[in-house]
């Protein structure tokens, strides 16, 4: 687990930065026990990723996927920077705009995820007097908002906003999974999915909606379709990208490693599950997706799935009581159609 959040909170914990009764926003917030150091005044927590939100909520915090809209009103803005540089600059630009004159921007990142470049990034936005601290293979840098470079802030916000991609076929946003491309695994899966799909189905981990769009454009007998993802932005993009299809659609922002009781008795599920937790391959996420899919399907329902060829999904599908049919293996992927 990244300890960049501990690094970010350190200057508050040791009294170098004092929240007092100030107004603070924490963007891309994740739970850490030291977060209590931010609790002094009015605290706003923002997070797009449902599992991280759930941890904060369990610890008694309220959290929103929306970046606050009231500019120039915060004393402190803390940002745990994501690795994607367009997304990181987008959050920093919004964070800078949220600060009142004289407010403090506090950013942290793992060294390998931009931490070593943090000072330069902040200087580009016009933060001149910068302070920093390094620990846990991460760096925290903070500075006072005085003469911000408005043109640079505008450019960063523009670059990180939703925009047309792939010849304007989809709308997407930097920071979500494979935001400006078609995933190769999903593309191969789409060639094997039956055009006979009908009834009630779902796309587990829908992203911006490539597979959902493919299915709804090819399978005209679908009555009801759920698009589900842990990334709030992905769910909202998918909503826009498939708005032209007329079947009943539902969009859910939730963690599919936990069974979703709301989504039951499905005829089919399509999925390209994540198999990474940060940089590490983590088969347990795919395993939990498969278990959730099993609970959501009716008996006889079908799970259409793509997986990286080196991962042992056959065993996992069988352990989860699926009858496992492999339709294809090649180009680094396996395609399964498993029956409950
Ligand atoms: C490999 S991508 C597939 C995206 C999309 N279906 C496509 O083909 O482009 C996996 C998706 O799962 C989502 N995801 C990751 N962890 C999740 C979780 N715990 N619950 C639900 N969705 C999750 C990611 O946000 C991502 O959109």
XYZ file of C-alpha atoms and ligand atoms in Angstrom:
367
model
C 0.000 0.000 0.000
C 1.207 3.518 -0.799
C 2.124 5.522 2.275
C 2.011 8.842 0.408
C -1.098 9.762 2.426
C 0.916 9.415 5.657
C 3.575 11.650 4.095
C 0.904 14.180 3.117
C -0.550 14.286 6.620
C 2.818 14.439 8.410
C 3.249 18.263 8.417
C -0.229 18.574 9.983
C 0.468 15.880 12.569
C 3.764 17.418 13.717
C 2.389 20.974 13.869
C 4.369 22.468 10.964
C 1.000 23.199 9.324
C -1.828 24.140 11.665
C -5.427 23.665 10.503
C -6.729 25.490 13.568
C -10.389 26.144 12.615
C -9.605 26.570 8.910
C -11.624 25.303 5.966
C -9.914 22.349 4.278
C -10.587 20.304 1.145
C -8.801 16.999 0.599
C -8.968 15.838 -3.057
C -8.434 12.164 -3.878
C -8.733 11.545 -0.150
C -8.070 8.103 1.296
C -8.415 6.912 4.844
C -5.455 6.967 7.218
C -5.671 7.262 11.030
C -3.636 10.517 10.845
C -6.435 12.142 8.831
C -7.817 13.238 12.214
C -5.134 15.979 12.053
C -7.320 17.700 9.399
C -10.459 17.605 11.512
C -9.947 20.994 13.280
C -12.340 23.060 11.166
C -14.596 22.453 8.210
C -13.329 19.414 6.251
C -14.480 18.382 2.725
C -13.297 15.005 1.389
C -13.441 14.165 -2.323
C -12.845 10.740 -3.856
C -13.953 9.098 -7.158
C -13.119 5.485 -6.271
C -15.936 3.695 -4.397
C -13.782 1.337 -2.254
C -11.746 4.308 -0.942
C -14.986 6.209 -0.249
C -16.362 3.225 1.630
C -13.291 3.123 3.903
C -13.680 6.809 4.732
C -17.398 6.383 5.408
C -16.723 3.382 7.646
C -14.312 5.561 9.622
C -17.126 8.088 10.152
C -16.271 10.682 7.469
C -18.580 12.023 4.789
C -17.130 12.036 1.299
C -18.245 13.143 -2.166
C -17.065 12.332 -5.707
C -17.478 16.002 -6.662
C -14.715 18.567 -6.521
C -16.126 21.498 -4.507
C -17.414 24.298 -6.714
C -16.848 27.276 -4.402
C -13.558 28.762 -5.587
C -11.369 31.045 -3.431
C -12.894 29.840 -0.185
C -10.533 27.266 1.342
C -7.633 27.846 3.746
C -6.005 24.522 2.896
C -6.328 22.157 -0.056
C -4.604 18.785 0.262
C -4.197 16.530 -2.780
C -2.947 12.990 -2.953
C -1.741 13.115 -6.524
C -2.650 10.297 -8.912
C -0.004 8.930 -11.260
C -1.689 10.133 -14.458
C -0.084 13.530 -14.997
C -3.044 15.079 -16.854
C -5.352 14.065 -14.000
C -2.800 15.217 -11.392
C -2.486 18.671 -12.985
C -6.290 18.888 -13.325
C -6.720 18.267 -9.584
C -3.900 20.684 -8.727
C -5.435 23.410 -10.881
C -8.865 22.962 -9.272
C -7.222 22.761 -5.843
C -5.355 26.029 -6.483
C -8.582 27.758 -7.538
C -10.335 26.578 -4.380
C -7.842 28.448 -2.180
C -8.467 31.937 -0.833
C -5.541 34.332 -1.371
C -2.883 33.226 1.078
C -4.333 29.708 1.373
C -2.005 26.712 1.302
C -1.849 23.951 -1.311
C -0.403 20.696 0.048
C 0.372 17.963 -2.503
C 1.914 14.544 -2.015
C 2.863 11.682 -4.306
C 4.975 8.561 -4.252
C 8.439 9.288 -5.632
C 7.742 6.942 -8.522
C 4.377 8.577 -9.224
C 5.635 12.131 -9.706
C 6.790 12.909 -6.137
C 10.266 13.900 -7.259
C 8.787 16.344 -9.799
C 6.250 17.847 -7.430
C 8.079 21.097 -6.724
C 8.427 21.825 -10.431
C 4.754 21.034 -11.014
C 3.682 23.489 -8.327
C 6.103 26.163 -9.538
C 4.489 25.972 -12.972
C 1.176 27.031 -11.414
C 2.854 30.034 -9.764
C 3.640 28.666 -6.285
C 7.015 30.224 -5.508
C 7.874 29.729 -1.836
C 7.727 25.984 -1.468
C 8.399 23.737 1.507
C 8.790 19.983 1.375
C 9.354 16.826 3.324
C 10.261 13.327 2.141
C 9.425 10.063 3.862
C 7.901 6.654 3.004
C 9.423 6.887 -0.514
C 7.040 9.790 -1.093
C 7.238 13.560 -1.004
C 4.935 16.271 0.279
C 5.276 19.839 -1.009
C 3.294 22.858 0.153
C 3.109 26.510 -0.821
C 0.988 29.629 -0.447
C -1.389 30.744 -3.225
C -0.516 34.299 -4.118
C 0.295 34.992 -7.742
C -1.175 31.994 -9.491
C -0.603 31.568 -13.212
C -4.179 31.683 -14.492
C -3.257 30.620 -18.039
C -1.491 27.516 -16.721
C -4.438 26.683 -14.429
C -6.864 27.056 -17.346
C -4.742 24.842 -19.584
C -4.548 22.106 -16.916
C -8.307 22.168 -16.324
C -9.039 22.083 -20.043
C -6.662 19.155 -20.602
C -8.188 17.143 -17.739
C -11.875 17.729 -18.502
C -14.227 15.315 -20.253
C -13.597 15.369 -23.989
C -14.401 13.447 -27.193
C -12.002 10.564 -27.905
C -11.565 7.879 -30.569
C -12.822 10.028 -33.431
C -15.529 11.508 -31.178
C -17.186 8.093 -30.844
C -16.968 8.355 -27.034
C -16.565 11.009 -24.371
C -13.887 10.251 -21.827
C -11.651 11.822 -19.199
C -7.996 11.402 -18.231
C -7.661 9.348 -15.064
C -10.233 6.636 -15.746
C -9.024 3.230 -16.956
C -7.596 3.392 -20.537
C -9.411 6.671 -20.993
C -8.505 7.419 -24.632
C -8.171 3.966 -26.138
C -10.022 0.740 -26.753
C -8.738 -1.955 -24.420
C -7.309 -4.815 -26.458
C -8.891 -7.477 -24.220
C -12.324 -5.859 -24.484
C -11.948 -5.576 -28.247
C -11.193 -9.313 -28.528
C -14.052 -10.160 -26.141
C -16.479 -8.174 -28.294
C -15.716 -10.477 -31.247
C -16.916 -13.523 -29.259
C -19.998 -12.127 -27.578
C -23.172 -13.609 -29.004
C -25.443 -11.145 -30.787
C -28.344 -13.111 -29.263
C -27.977 -11.645 -25.778
C -31.396 -10.768 -24.420
C -33.296 -9.999 -21.248
C -31.514 -8.437 -18.306
C -27.746 -7.980 -18.300
C -24.835 -6.000 -16.926
C -21.362 -4.706 -17.716
C -19.236 -5.272 -14.578
C -16.479 -2.610 -14.557
C -17.987 -0.649 -17.469
C -15.294 2.062 -17.749
C -16.363 4.757 -20.219
C -18.649 2.183 -21.856
C -16.847 0.495 -24.750
C -18.359 -2.968 -24.079
C -21.753 -1.578 -23.043
C -21.933 0.359 -26.300
C -20.876 -2.666 -28.326
C -23.500 -4.895 -26.730
C -26.373 -2.433 -26.919
C -25.598 -1.701 -30.554
C -25.493 -5.402 -31.505
C -28.072 -7.092 -29.275
C -31.446 -5.542 -29.877
C -33.418 -7.868 -27.581
C -31.888 -6.562 -24.362
C -34.613 -5.190 -22.078
C -32.613 -3.952 -19.126
C -28.919 -3.199 -18.720
C -26.786 -2.261 -15.678
C -23.497 -0.384 -16.092
C -21.392 -0.678 -12.957
C -17.998 0.726 -12.032
C -16.107 1.825 -8.918
C -14.902 4.999 -10.635
C -17.600 7.661 -10.432
C -16.350 9.410 -13.574
C -16.514 6.158 -15.564
C -20.141 5.576 -14.582
C -21.114 9.117 -15.575
C -19.210 8.888 -18.888
C -20.787 5.542 -19.677
C -24.206 7.106 -18.978
C -23.471 9.751 -21.635
C -21.867 7.349 -24.101
C -24.820 4.974 -24.249
C -27.630 7.505 -23.852
C -28.793 6.839 -27.441
C -29.928 3.276 -26.671
C -33.517 2.868 -25.674
C -33.571 -0.155 -23.354
C -33.970 0.427 -19.610
C -30.537 1.368 -18.244
C -29.254 1.645 -14.690
C -25.911 3.075 -13.652
C -24.325 2.027 -10.389
C -21.271 3.473 -8.676
C -20.115 0.715 -6.361
C -17.444 -1.792 -5.396
C -17.931 -5.047 -7.316
C -15.550 -6.955 -5.079
C -18.611 -6.991 -2.784
C -21.815 -8.732 -3.937
C -24.471 -6.275 -5.161
C -27.892 -7.392 -3.917
C -29.614 -4.760 -6.084
C -28.381 -6.538 -9.238
C -30.019 -9.962 -9.236
C -31.430 -12.606 -11.533
C -29.451 -11.453 -14.572
C -29.454 -13.369 -17.855
C -25.910 -12.322 -18.689
C -22.897 -10.319 -17.518
C -19.965 -9.083 -19.585
C -16.731 -8.174 -17.891
C -13.096 -7.302 -18.302
C -12.125 -7.329 -14.621
C -9.215 -5.334 -13.220
C -6.249 -7.465 -12.266
C -4.015 -4.824 -10.741
C -3.933 -3.219 -7.359
C -1.662 -0.282 -8.027
C 1.294 -1.815 -9.826
C 0.933 -5.346 -8.447
C -0.984 -8.097 -10.207
C -3.803 -8.989 -7.835
C -5.922 -11.924 -8.919
C -8.123 -11.565 -5.829
C -9.956 -8.581 -7.398
C -10.945 -10.663 -10.457
C -11.873 -13.537 -8.147
C -14.207 -11.262 -6.146
C -15.730 -9.916 -9.401
C -16.437 -13.522 -10.460
C -18.052 -14.323 -7.096
C -20.206 -11.168 -7.338
C -21.148 -12.102 -10.924
C -22.176 -15.589 -9.765
C -24.490 -14.082 -7.129
C -26.038 -11.660 -9.652
C -26.788 -14.212 -12.409
C -29.860 -16.421 -12.551
C -29.277 -20.165 -12.762
C -28.301 -20.837 -16.394
C -27.160 -17.199 -16.851
C -23.959 -16.525 -18.797
C -20.775 -14.700 -17.837
C -18.788 -13.411 -20.835
C -15.323 -12.558 -19.692
C -11.845 -11.670 -20.919
C -8.720 -12.233 -18.849
C -4.995 -11.978 -19.326
C -3.781 -15.356 -20.546
C -1.259 -15.870 -17.737
C -3.873 -15.629 -14.967
C -5.541 -18.864 -13.731
C -9.161 -17.830 -14.221
C -10.363 -21.303 -15.296
C -9.793 -22.597 -11.746
C -11.375 -19.550 -10.186
C -14.478 -19.844 -12.386
C -14.804 -23.516 -11.470
C -14.252 -22.809 -7.755
C -17.093 -20.285 -7.981
C -19.363 -23.055 -9.360
C -19.369 -21.867 -12.962
C -19.294 -24.301 -15.844
C -16.298 -22.875 -17.679
C -16.055 -22.754 -21.493
C -12.947 -21.223 -23.009
C -13.803 -19.725 -26.409
C -10.401 -18.370 -27.352
C -6.808 -18.111 -26.244
C -4.323 -15.875 -28.078
C -2.793 -12.397 -28.321
C -2.198 -12.572 -24.559
C -5.865 -13.095 -23.619
C -8.393 -15.824 -22.828
C -12.088 -15.437 -23.539
C -14.588 -17.362 -21.427
C -18.306 -17.900 -21.598
C -19.141 -19.412 -18.195
C -22.568 -20.730 -17.230
C -24.044 -20.578 -13.723
C -10.021 -3.518 -17.305
S -11.093 -2.139 -17.017
C -12.405 -2.435 -18.188
C -13.136 -1.184 -18.555
C -14.167 -1.317 -19.684
N -15.070 -2.422 -19.477
C -13.478 -1.428 -21.022
O -13.586 -2.482 -21.609
O -12.856 -0.455 -21.457
C -11.774 -2.547 -15.450
C -12.761 -1.536 -14.879
O -13.093 -1.974 -13.551
C -13.228 -0.841 -12.711
N -12.966 -1.270 -11.326
C -11.783 -1.403 -10.681
N -11.976 -1.845 -9.427
C -13.314 -1.958 -9.268
C -14.134 -2.374 -8.201
N -13.633 -2.737 -7.027
N -15.484 -2.395 -8.397
C -16.022 -2.018 -9.580
N -15.290 -1.628 -10.638
C -13.952 -1.594 -10.479
C -12.208 0.155 -13.249
O -12.565 1.483 -12.882
C -12.248 -0.103 -14.747
O -13.151 0.756 -15.392
